[in-house]
PDB file of C-alpha atoms and ligand atoms in Angstrom:
ATOM      1  CA  MET A   1       0.000   0.000   0.000  1.00 81.00           C
ATOM      2  CA  ASP A   2       1.221   3.501  -0.869  1.00 92.00           C
ATOM      3  CA  SER A   3       1.787   5.567   2.275  1.00 94.00           C
ATOM      4  CA  SER A   4       1.303   8.821   0.356  1.00 96.00           C
ATOM      5  CA  ALA A   5      -2.243   7.801  -0.719  1.00 98.00           C
ATOM      6  CA  PRO A   6      -5.105   9.822   0.802  1.00 98.00           C
ATOM      7  CA  ILE A   7      -7.313   8.982   3.761  1.00 98.00           C
ATOM      8  CA  GLY A   8     -10.969   8.668   2.752  1.00 98.00           C
ATOM      9  CA  ILE A   9     -13.540   9.780   5.320  1.00 98.00           C
ATOM     10  CA  PHE A  10     -17.261   9.567   4.824  1.00 98.00           C
ATOM     11  CA  ASP A  11     -20.424  10.622   6.572  1.00 98.00           C
ATOM     12  CA  SER A  12     -24.105  11.204   5.881  1.00 98.00           C
ATOM     13  CA  GLY A  13     -23.372  14.913   5.543  1.00 97.00           C
ATOM     14  CA  ILE A  14     -21.210  17.686   6.933  1.00 97.00           C
ATOM     15  CA  GLY A  15     -21.220  16.534  10.593  1.00 97.00           C
ATOM     16  CA  GLY A  16     -18.429  14.006   9.935  1.00 98.00           C
ATOM     17  CA  MET A  17     -16.120  16.940   9.477  1.00 98.00           C
ATOM     18  CA  THR A  18     -15.681  16.919  13.269  1.00 97.00           C
ATOM     19  CA  VAL A  19     -13.857  13.629  12.711  1.00 98.00           C
ATOM     20  CA  ALA A  20     -11.985  14.980   9.643  1.00 98.00           C
ATOM     21  CA  ARG A  21     -10.875  17.922  11.747  1.00 97.00           C
ATOM     22  CA  ALA A  22      -9.618  15.704  14.567  1.00 97.00           C
ATOM     23  CA  VAL A  23      -7.712  13.617  11.977  1.00 98.00           C
ATOM     24  CA  LYS A  24      -6.159  16.729  10.414  1.00 97.00           C
ATOM     25  CA  ASP A  25      -5.160  18.079  13.819  1.00 96.00           C
ATOM     26  CA  ILE A  26      -2.929  15.099  14.567  1.00 97.00           C
ATOM     27  CA  LEU A  27      -2.048  13.900  11.054  1.00 97.00           C
ATOM     28  CA  ALA A  28      -1.030  17.087   9.282  1.00 96.00           C
ATOM     29  CA  ASN A  29       0.869  15.298   6.465  1.00 97.00           C
ATOM     30  CA  GLU A  30      -2.112  13.275   5.317  1.00 98.00           C
ATOM     31  CA  GLN A  31      -4.259  14.237   2.351  1.00 98.00           C
ATOM     32  CA  ILE A  32      -7.974  13.814   3.080  1.00 98.00           C
ATOM     33  CA  VAL A  33     -10.757  12.946   0.665  1.00 98.00           C
ATOM     34  CA  TYR A  34     -14.027  13.616   2.474  1.00 98.00           C
ATOM     35  CA  PHE A  35     -17.415  12.503   1.185  1.00 98.00           C
ATOM     36  CA  GLY A  36     -20.633  13.867   2.702  1.00 98.00           C
ATOM     37  CA  ASP A  37     -23.805  12.215   1.440  1.00 98.00           C
ATOM     38  CA  THR A  38     -25.848  15.409   1.661  1.00 98.00           C
ATOM     39  CA  ALA A  39     -28.379  14.128  -0.892  1.00 97.00           C
ATOM     40  CA  HIS A  40     -29.432  11.375   1.503  1.00 97.00           C
ATOM     41  CA  LEU A  41     -28.975  12.753   5.016  1.00 96.00           C
ATOM     42  CA  PRO A  42     -29.962  12.120   7.721  1.00 97.00           C
ATOM     43  CA  TYR A  43     -28.876   8.491   8.042  1.00 98.00           C
ATOM     44  CA  GLY A  44     -29.965   8.325  11.678  1.00 96.00           C
ATOM     45  CA  ASP A  45     -33.618   7.638  10.828  1.00 95.00           C
ATOM     46  CA  LYS A  46     -33.002   5.279   7.890  1.00 97.00           C
ATOM     47  CA  SER A  47     -33.000   1.489   7.709  1.00 97.00           C
ATOM     48  CA  ALA A  48     -29.753  -0.461   7.827  1.00 97.00           C
ATOM     49  CA  ALA A  49     -30.324  -1.733   4.251  1.00 98.00           C
ATOM     50  CA  THR A  50     -30.615   1.797   2.838  1.00 98.00           C
ATOM     51  CA  ILE A  51     -27.529   3.019   4.712  1.00 98.00           C
ATOM     52  CA  GLN A  52     -25.605  -0.022   3.445  1.00 98.00           C
ATOM     53  CA  ALA A  53     -26.494   0.774  -0.180  1.00 98.00           C
ATOM     54  CA  TYR A  54     -25.332   4.396   0.159  1.00 98.00           C
ATOM     55  CA  SER A  55     -22.175   3.364   2.018  1.00 98.00           C
ATOM     56  CA  ILE A  56     -21.095   0.967  -0.736  1.00 98.00           C
ATOM     57  CA  LYS A  57     -21.586   3.643  -3.408  1.00 98.00           C
ATOM     58  CA  ILE A  58     -19.471   6.085  -1.408  1.00 98.00           C
ATOM     59  CA  THR A  59     -16.795   3.457  -0.767  1.00 98.00           C
ATOM     60  CA  ASP A  60     -16.557   2.988  -4.507  1.00 98.00           C
ATOM     61  CA  VAL A  61     -15.873   6.704  -4.997  1.00 98.00           C
ATOM     62  CA  LEU A  62     -13.179   6.688  -2.310  1.00 98.00           C
ATOM     63  CA  LEU A  63     -11.523   3.549  -3.687  1.00 98.00           C
ATOM     64  CA  LYS A  64     -11.455   5.116  -7.164  1.00 97.00           C
ATOM     65  CA  ARG A  65      -9.632   8.086  -5.639  1.00 97.00           C
ATOM     66  CA  GLY A  66      -6.991   5.639  -4.380  1.00 97.00           C
ATOM     67  CA  CYS A  67      -7.575   5.969  -0.614  1.00 98.00           C
ATOM     68  CA  LYS A  68      -5.343   3.778   1.576  1.00 98.00           C
ATOM     69  CA  VAL A  69      -7.806   3.979   4.457  1.00 98.00           C
ATOM     70  CA  ILE A  70     -11.567   4.476   4.554  1.00 98.00           C
ATOM     71  CA  LEU A  71     -12.835   5.879   7.812  1.00 98.00           C
ATOM     72  CA  ILE A  72     -16.588   5.697   8.341  1.00 98.00           C
ATOM     73  CA  ALA A  73     -17.022   8.855  10.406  1.00 98.00           C
ATOM     74  CA  CYS A  74     -20.774   8.425  10.727  1.00 98.00           C
ATOM     75  CA  ASN A  75     -21.931   6.443  13.766  1.00 98.00           C
ATOM     76  CA  SER A  76     -25.137   5.379  12.026  1.00 97.00           C
ATOM     77  CA  ALA A  77     -23.189   4.045   9.009  1.00 98.00           C
ATOM     78  CA  SER A  78     -20.528   2.475  11.257  1.00 98.00           C
ATOM     79  CA  SER A  79     -23.326   0.629  13.062  1.00 97.00           C
ATOM     80  CA  ALA A  80     -25.184  -0.443   9.922  1.00 97.00           C
ATOM     81  CA  ALA A  81     -22.564  -0.942   7.222  1.00 98.00           C
ATOM     82  CA  PHE A  82     -19.049  -1.523   8.603  1.00 98.00           C
ATOM     83  CA  GLU A  83     -18.836  -5.271   7.918  1.00 98.00           C
ATOM     84  CA  LEU A  84     -20.179  -4.832   4.394  1.00 98.00           C
ATOM     85  CA  VAL A  85     -17.861  -1.924   3.546  1.00 98.00           C
ATOM     86  CA  LYS A  86     -14.901  -3.894   4.910  1.00 98.00           C
ATOM     87  CA  GLU A  87     -15.780  -6.852   2.730  1.00 98.00           C
ATOM     88  CA  TYR A  88     -16.310  -4.619  -0.307  1.00 98.00           C
ATOM     89  CA  ALA A  89     -12.993  -2.791   0.082  1.00 98.00           C
ATOM     90  CA  GLY A  90     -11.150  -6.096   0.568  1.00 97.00           C
ATOM     91  CA  SER A  91      -7.387  -5.590   0.367  1.00 96.00           C
ATOM     92  CA  LYS A  92      -7.697  -2.279  -1.490  1.00 97.00           C
ATOM     93  CA  ALA A  93      -8.075  -0.169   1.654  1.00 98.00           C
ATOM     94  CA  LYS A  94      -8.148  -0.616   5.412  1.00 97.00           C
ATOM     95  CA  VAL A  95     -11.611   0.225   6.729  1.00 98.00           C
ATOM     96  CA  PHE A  96     -12.113   1.960  10.077  1.00 98.00           C
ATOM     97  CA  ASN A  97     -15.312   2.660  11.931  1.00 98.00           C
ATOM     98  CA  VAL A  98     -15.970   4.967  14.877  1.00 98.00           C
ATOM     99  CA  VAL A  99     -17.267   2.205  17.157  1.00 98.00           C
ATOM    100  CA  ASP A 100     -14.235  -0.045  17.723  1.00 98.00           C
ATOM    101  CA  PRO A 101     -11.769   2.647  18.906  1.00 98.00           C
ATOM    102  CA  MET A 102     -14.396   3.759  21.436  1.00 98.00           C
ATOM    103  CA  VAL A 103     -14.970   0.198  22.631  1.00 98.00           C
ATOM    104  CA  ASP A 104     -11.178  -0.208  23.097  1.00 97.00           C
ATOM    105  CA  TYR A 105     -11.007   3.040  25.051  1.00 98.00           C
ATOM    106  CA  VAL A 106     -13.874   2.088  27.357  1.00 98.00           C
ATOM    107  CA  ARG A 107     -12.388  -1.376  27.902  1.00 97.00           C
ATOM    108  CA  GLU A 108      -9.068   0.171  28.969  1.00 97.00           C
ATOM    109  CA  GLN A 109     -10.595   2.783  31.257  1.00 97.00           C
ATOM    110  CA  TYR A 110     -13.566   1.083  32.935  1.00 98.00           C
ATOM    111  CA  SER A 111     -14.743  -2.148  34.502  1.00 97.00           C
ATOM    112  CA  ASP A 112     -17.804  -3.338  36.468  1.00 98.00           C
ATOM    113  CA  THR A 113     -19.858  -0.245  35.842  1.00 98.00           C
ATOM    114  CA  ARG A 114     -22.621   1.349  33.797  1.00 97.00           C
ATOM    115  CA  ILE A 115     -21.729   3.402  30.735  1.00 98.00           C
ATOM    116  CA  GLY A 116     -24.237   5.634  28.928  1.00 98.00           C
ATOM    117  CA  LEU A 117     -24.508   6.452  25.253  1.00 98.00           C
ATOM    118  CA  ILE A 118     -26.463   8.975  23.191  1.00 98.00           C
ATOM    119  CA  GLY A 119     -26.815   8.754  19.419  1.00 98.00           C
ATOM    120  CA  THR A 120     -29.266   8.522  16.537  1.00 97.00           C
ATOM    121  CA  LYS A 121     -32.172   6.060  16.420  1.00 97.00           C
ATOM    122  CA  GLN A 122     -30.191   3.869  13.995  1.00 96.00           C
ATOM    123  CA  THR A 123     -27.066   3.760  16.182  1.00 97.00           C
ATOM    124  CA  VAL A 124     -29.048   2.974  19.324  1.00 98.00           C
ATOM    125  CA  SER A 125     -31.430   0.419  17.801  1.00 97.00           C
ATOM    126  CA  SER A 126     -28.595  -1.451  16.039  1.00 97.00           C
ATOM    127  CA  GLY A 127     -27.239  -2.463  19.467  1.00 98.00           C
ATOM    128  CA  VAL A 128     -23.722  -2.557  17.973  1.00 98.00           C
ATOM    129  CA  TYR A 129     -22.054  -0.519  20.742  1.00 98.00           C
ATOM    130  CA  ARG A 130     -23.883  -2.512  23.419  1.00 97.00           C
ATOM    131  CA  ASP A 131     -22.910  -5.880  21.962  1.00 97.00           C
ATOM    132  CA  LYS A 132     -19.260  -4.913  21.518  1.00 98.00           C
ATOM    133  CA  ILE A 133     -18.917  -3.268  24.934  1.00 97.00           C
ATOM    134  CA  GLU A 134     -20.619  -6.130  26.764  1.00 95.00           C
ATOM    135  CA  ALA A 135     -18.434  -8.620  24.863  1.00 96.00           C
ATOM    136  CA  THR A 136     -15.329  -7.106  26.489  1.00 96.00           C
ATOM    137  CA  ASN A 137     -16.242  -9.207  29.547  1.00 95.00           C
ATOM    138  CA  LYS A 138     -15.268  -6.424  31.915  1.00 97.00           C
ATOM    139  CA  GLY A 139     -18.591  -6.258  33.683  1.00 97.00           C
ATOM    140  CA  LEU A 140     -19.627  -3.231  31.621  1.00 98.00           C
ATOM    141  CA  GLN A 141     -23.275  -2.507  31.047  1.00 97.00           C
ATOM    142  CA  LEU A 142     -24.217  -0.117  28.259  1.00 98.00           C
ATOM    143  CA  THR A 143     -27.387   1.890  28.457  1.00 98.00           C
ATOM    144  CA  SER A 144     -28.319   3.974  25.396  1.00 98.00           C
ATOM    145  CA  LEU A 145     -30.739   6.727  24.540  1.00 98.00           C
ATOM    146  CA  ALA A 146     -31.699   7.969  21.076  1.00 98.00           C
ATOM    147  CA  THR A 147     -31.621  11.767  21.055  1.00 98.00           C
ATOM    148  CA  PRO A 148     -32.955  12.635  17.574  1.00 97.00           C
ATOM    149  CA  LEU A 149     -33.660  16.315  18.229  1.00 97.00           C
ATOM    150  CA  LEU A 150     -29.986  17.088  18.717  1.00 98.00           C
ATOM    151  CA  VAL A 151     -28.804  16.679  15.089  1.00 97.00           C
ATOM    152  CA  PRO A 152     -31.189  19.222  13.495  1.00 96.00           C
ATOM    153  CA  MET A 153     -30.698  21.557  16.435  1.00 97.00           C
ATOM    154  CA  ILE A 154     -26.900  21.537  16.049  1.00 97.00           C
ATOM    155  CA  GLU A 155     -27.063  21.777  12.245  1.00 94.00           C
ATOM    156  CA  GLU A 156     -29.114  24.939  12.556  1.00 93.00           C
ATOM    157  CA  SER A 157     -26.522  26.236  14.991  1.00 94.00           C
ATOM    158  CA  PHE A 158     -29.391  26.496  17.476  1.00 96.00           C
ATOM    159  CA  ILE A 159     -27.068  25.842  20.418  1.00 96.00           C
ATOM    160  CA  HIS A 160     -25.802  27.436  23.633  1.00 95.00           C
ATOM    161  CA  ASN A 161     -29.160  29.038  24.354  1.00 96.00           C
ATOM    162  CA  GLN A 162     -31.823  28.511  27.007  1.00 96.00           C
ATOM    163  CA  ILE A 163     -33.999  26.231  24.862  1.00 97.00           C
ATOM    164  CA  SER A 164     -31.176  24.030  23.551  1.00 97.00           C
ATOM    165  CA  GLU A 165     -29.814  23.661  27.098  1.00 96.00           C
ATOM    166  CA  GLU A 166     -33.281  22.630  28.261  1.00 97.00           C
ATOM    167  CA  ILE A 167     -33.572  19.994  25.499  1.00 98.00           C
ATOM    168  CA  ILE A 168     -30.139  18.580  26.365  1.00 98.00           C
ATOM    169  CA  LYS A 169     -31.075  18.529  30.066  1.00 98.00           C
ATOM    170  CA  LEU A 170     -34.372  16.737  29.407  1.00 98.00           C
ATOM    171  CA  TYR A 171     -32.589  14.037  27.433  1.00 98.00           C
ATOM    172  CA  LEU A 172     -29.787  13.588  29.967  1.00 98.00           C
ATOM    173  CA  GLN A 173     -32.274  13.356  32.859  1.00 98.00           C
ATOM    174  CA  ASN A 174     -33.871  10.325  31.224  1.00 98.00           C
ATOM    175  CA  GLU A 175     -34.093   7.201  33.464  1.00 97.00           C
ATOM    176  CA  GLU A 176     -32.056   5.316  30.873  1.00 97.00           C
ATOM    177  CA  LEU A 177     -28.982   7.428  31.687  1.00 98.00           C
ATOM    178  CA  LYS A 178     -29.214   7.116  35.510  1.00 97.00           C
ATOM    179  CA  ASP A 179     -26.102   6.170  37.510  1.00 97.00           C
ATOM    180  CA  ILE A 180     -23.630   6.098  34.639  1.00 98.00           C
ATOM    181  CA  LYS A 181     -19.875   6.547  35.081  1.00 98.00           C
ATOM    182  CA  ALA A 182     -19.223   7.854  31.556  1.00 98.00           C
ATOM    183  CA  LEU A 183     -21.234   9.029  28.558  1.00 98.00           C
ATOM    184  CA  ILE A 184     -20.264   8.156  24.979  1.00 98.00           C
ATOM    185  CA  LEU A 185     -21.118  10.827  22.412  1.00 98.00           C
ATOM    186  CA  ALA A 186     -21.958   8.436  19.570  1.00 98.00           C
ATOM    187  CA  CYS A 187     -22.774  10.976  16.884  1.00 98.00           C
ATOM    188  CA  THR A 188     -20.662  13.168  14.622  1.00 97.00           C
ATOM    189  CA  HIS A 189     -22.510  16.305  15.741  1.00 97.00           C
ATOM    190  CA  TYR A 190     -22.291  16.039  19.516  1.00 97.00           C
ATOM    191  CA  PRO A 191     -18.720  17.351  20.029  1.00 96.00           C
ATOM    192  CA  LEU A 192     -20.265  20.764  19.329  1.00 96.00           C
ATOM    193  CA  ILE A 193     -22.359  20.571  22.496  1.00 97.00           C
ATOM    194  CA  ILE A 194     -19.828  18.807  24.738  1.00 97.00           C
ATOM    195  CA  ASP A 195     -19.511  21.917  26.940  1.00 97.00           C
ATOM    196  CA  ASP A 196     -23.272  21.945  27.589  1.00 97.00           C
ATOM    197  CA  ILE A 197     -23.199  18.228  28.403  1.00 98.00           C
ATOM    198  CA  ASN A 198     -20.217  18.675  30.729  1.00 98.00           C
ATOM    199  CA  LYS A 199     -22.041  21.544  32.401  1.00 96.00           C
ATOM    200  CA  PHE A 200     -24.998  19.262  33.077  1.00 97.00           C
ATOM    201  CA  TYR A 201     -22.790  16.594  34.708  1.00 98.00           C
ATOM    202  CA  GLN A 202     -20.536  19.144  36.477  1.00 97.00           C
ATOM    203  CA  GLY A 203     -17.462  16.981  36.013  1.00 94.00           C
ATOM    204  CA  LYS A 204     -19.006  14.016  37.895  1.00 97.00           C
ATOM    205  CA  ILE A 205     -18.687  11.664  34.924  1.00 98.00           C
ATOM    206  CA  GLU A 206     -16.454  11.470  31.859  1.00 98.00           C
ATOM    207  CA  VAL A 207     -18.089  12.682  28.637  1.00 98.00           C
ATOM    208  CA  ILE A 208     -16.250  10.969  25.779  1.00 97.00           C
ATOM    209  CA  ASP A 209     -15.785  12.694  22.413  1.00 94.00           C
ATOM    210  CA  SER A 210     -15.271   9.914  19.893  1.00 91.00           C
ATOM    211  CA  SER A 211     -13.707  12.093  17.171  1.00 94.00           C
ATOM    212  CA  ILE A 212     -10.444  12.475  19.128  1.00 93.00           C
ATOM    213  CA  ILE A 213     -10.322   8.804  20.116  1.00 96.00           C
ATOM    214  CA  VAL A 214     -10.903   7.691  16.526  1.00 97.00           C
ATOM    215  CA  ALA A 215      -8.216  10.026  15.162  1.00 97.00           C
ATOM    216  CA  ARG A 216      -5.687   8.714  17.712  1.00 97.00           C
ATOM    217  CA  SER A 217      -6.484   5.146  16.842  1.00 97.00           C
ATOM    218  CA  LEU A 218      -6.069   5.858  13.114  1.00 98.00           C
ATOM    219  CA  LYS A 219      -2.701   7.476  13.791  1.00 98.00           C
ATOM    220  CA  ALA A 220      -1.544   4.469  15.813  1.00 98.00           C
ATOM    221  CA  TYR A 221      -2.556   2.138  12.977  1.00 97.00           C
ATOM    222  CA  LEU A 222      -0.683   4.182  10.341  1.00 98.00           C
ATOM    223  CA  GLU A 223       2.422   4.390  12.534  1.00 97.00           C
ATOM    224  CA  TYR A 224       2.447   0.689  13.339  1.00 97.00           C
ATOM    225  CA  ASN A 225       1.997  -0.283   9.680  1.00 96.00           C
ATOM    226  CA  ASN A 226       4.493   2.204   8.297  1.00 96.00           C
ATOM    227  CA  LEU A 227       1.746   3.967   6.407  1.00 97.00           C
ATOM    228  CA  LEU A 228       2.238   7.516   7.655  1.00 97.00           C
ATOM    229  CA  SER A 229       2.584   9.936   4.769  1.00 97.00           C
ATOM    230  CA  LYS A 230       5.946  11.761   4.847  1.00 94.00           C
ATOM    231  CA  LYS A 231       4.664  14.773   2.967  1.00 93.00           C
ATOM    232  CA  LYS A 232       1.214  15.933   1.967  1.00 92.00           C
ATOM    233  CA  SER A 233       0.631  14.596  -1.540  1.00 89.00           C
ATOM    234  CA  GLY A 234      -2.190  16.927  -2.638  1.00 94.00           C
ATOM    235  CA  GLU A 235      -4.945  19.287  -1.568  1.00 96.00           C
ATOM    236  CA  ASP A 236      -7.739  17.942   0.630  1.00 97.00           C
ATOM    237  CA  GLN A 237     -10.951  17.246  -1.285  1.00 98.00           C
ATOM    238  CA  PHE A 238     -14.449  17.676   0.082  1.00 98.00           C
ATOM    239  CA  LEU A 239     -17.109  15.965  -2.009  1.00 98.00           C
ATOM    240  CA  VAL A 240     -20.857  16.086  -1.465  1.00 98.00           C
ATOM    241  CA  SER A 241     -23.680  14.255  -3.238  1.00 98.00           C
ATOM    242  CA  ASP A 242     -25.794  17.422  -3.218  1.00 98.00           C
ATOM    243  CA  TYR A 243     -24.579  20.993  -3.091  1.00 98.00           C
ATOM    244  CA  THR A 244     -26.161  24.048  -1.512  1.00 97.00           C
ATOM    245  CA  ASP A 245     -24.627  27.258  -0.176  1.00 97.00           C
ATOM    246  CA  SER A 246     -26.021  26.358   3.181  1.00 95.00           C
ATOM    247  CA  PHE A 247     -24.051  23.061   3.260  1.00 96.00           C
ATOM    248  CA  GLU A 248     -20.902  24.994   2.404  1.00 97.00           C
ATOM    249  CA  GLN A 249     -21.522  27.499   5.192  1.00 95.00           C
ATOM    250  CA  THR A 250     -22.163  24.656   7.655  1.00 95.00           C
ATOM    251  CA  THR A 251     -18.565  23.464   7.163  1.00 97.00           C
ATOM    252  CA  LYS A 252     -17.459  26.374   9.351  1.00 96.00           C
ATOM    253  CA  LEU A 253     -19.452  24.973  12.230  1.00 94.00           C
ATOM    254  CA  PHE A 254     -18.029  21.441  11.996  1.00 97.00           C
ATOM    255  CA  PHE A 255     -14.566  22.055  10.519  1.00 97.00           C
ATOM    256  CA  GLY A 256     -13.723  25.440  11.992  1.00 95.00           C
ATOM    257  CA  GLN A 257     -13.387  27.113   8.592  1.00 95.00           C
ATOM    258  CA  VAL A 258     -15.473  27.320   5.431  1.00 97.00           C
ATOM    259  CA  VAL A 259     -14.212  24.836   2.850  1.00 97.00           C
ATOM    260  CA  HIS A 260     -15.191  24.559  -0.779  1.00 97.00           C
ATOM    261  CA  LEU A 261     -17.512  21.626  -1.469  1.00 98.00           C
ATOM    262  CA  GLU A 262     -17.424  19.810  -4.800  1.00 98.00           C
ATOM    263  CA  LYS A 263     -20.590  18.122  -6.065  1.00 98.00           C
ATOM    264  CA  HIS A 264     -20.208  14.434  -6.884  1.00 97.00           C
ATOM    265  CA  THR A 265     -23.448  12.636  -7.762  1.00 95.00           C
ATOM    266  CA  LEU A 266     -23.678   9.096  -6.407  1.00 92.00           C
ATOM    267  CA  TRP A 267     -26.240   7.864  -8.953  1.00 79.00           C
ATOM    268  CA  GLU A 268     -26.126   9.156 -12.521  1.00 63.00           C
TER     269      GLU A 268
HETATM  270  N1  DGL B   1     -23.653  11.383  11.059  1.00 87.61           N
HETATM  271  C1  DGL B   1     -24.747  10.829  11.818  1.00 87.61           C
HETATM  272  C2  DGL B   1     -24.200   9.952  12.946  1.00 87.61           C
HETATM  273  O1  DGL B   1     -23.093  10.134  13.410  1.00 87.61           O
HETATM  274  C3  DGL B   1     -25.673  11.905  12.342  1.00 87.61           C
HETATM  275  C4  DGL B   1     -26.478  12.601  11.264  1.00 87.61           C
HETATM  276  C5  DGL B   1     -27.429  11.693  10.535  1.00 87.61           C
HETATM  277  O2  DGL B   1     -28.386  11.169  11.145  1.00 87.61           O
HETATM  278  O3  DGL B   1     -27.217  11.501   9.342  1.00 87.61           O
HETATM  279  O4  DGL B   1     -24.880   9.064  13.375  1.00 87.61           O
END
C-alpha cells in the first residue's frame, strides 16, 4: 500500500467533518478525501439496508480516488454498514469505523460499571455498541438513549441558548442514563455541544468525544503499519452528493473554517 495515498472519510453529511478535523489536527501530512452524502442525510432515521447501499456507493468513490484507508465517520453508518464496507474494500483499503476505537477506550478505562450512550435512532437500535462493549467481559453494562432532536438543532446552529440547554437537560435526565460513570457521544454532531453536556454533569462523569479517540487510533494504525505519509501529496478534497450554499456554510461549524464543497453525484 502507498503511504502517500489519501485517507478517505465519509459521513451522511457535513457533521463528519468533526472527525476529519480531529484527523487533520494530529495527522497534518495526510491528504484527506471527504465525502458527505448530503443528498441522503440524515442516516440516523433510515433502515440499515438503505444506509448499506449508500455506504457501498461512497466506498466505490473513495476507492477510485486511491484511498489507503476508509474511515466511516458516521456512527449510524458504522453501526449499519461496517462489515459490508470492509468486505467490499477487501485488500484495497483498510476500513475503520468509529465504534471499535471507542470500545477499546472504554475497555481500557472502565470495569464493572454502567456506561451511557447517546446517538441517533439507527445507532441505538442497532445495538452494535452494546454488543461490543458487553463482549469485552469487563462487567460493563451499556445503556443507550436515542436523542434525535440534537442533530437538526446543532445543524441549525441552534445551540448554547436557554432552549437548547433545556432539550439537552431533558434528554440527559432520562431514566435510561441514571447512575452512569461515563457518557459516549456516539454521533458526529455532539462534540459541538460537549460543553453543555459537561455543564450538566458538572465533572461528575467522563463525557467521551469519539472524534479524538478515533483520530488517535487511526494514527496508531498508520504508525504501526508504516503507512504515515511523509509529505502531503495533494490538496484535501471535500465531495458532497448534493450541493447548496447552506451546506458549504455549515462546514465552518463542523470544521472550523469554510471549505469549498465539490458536487459528486452518487447515482447518474
Ligand atoms: N452522522 C450521523 C451519525 O453520526 C448523524 C447525522 C445523521 O443522522 O445523518 O450518526
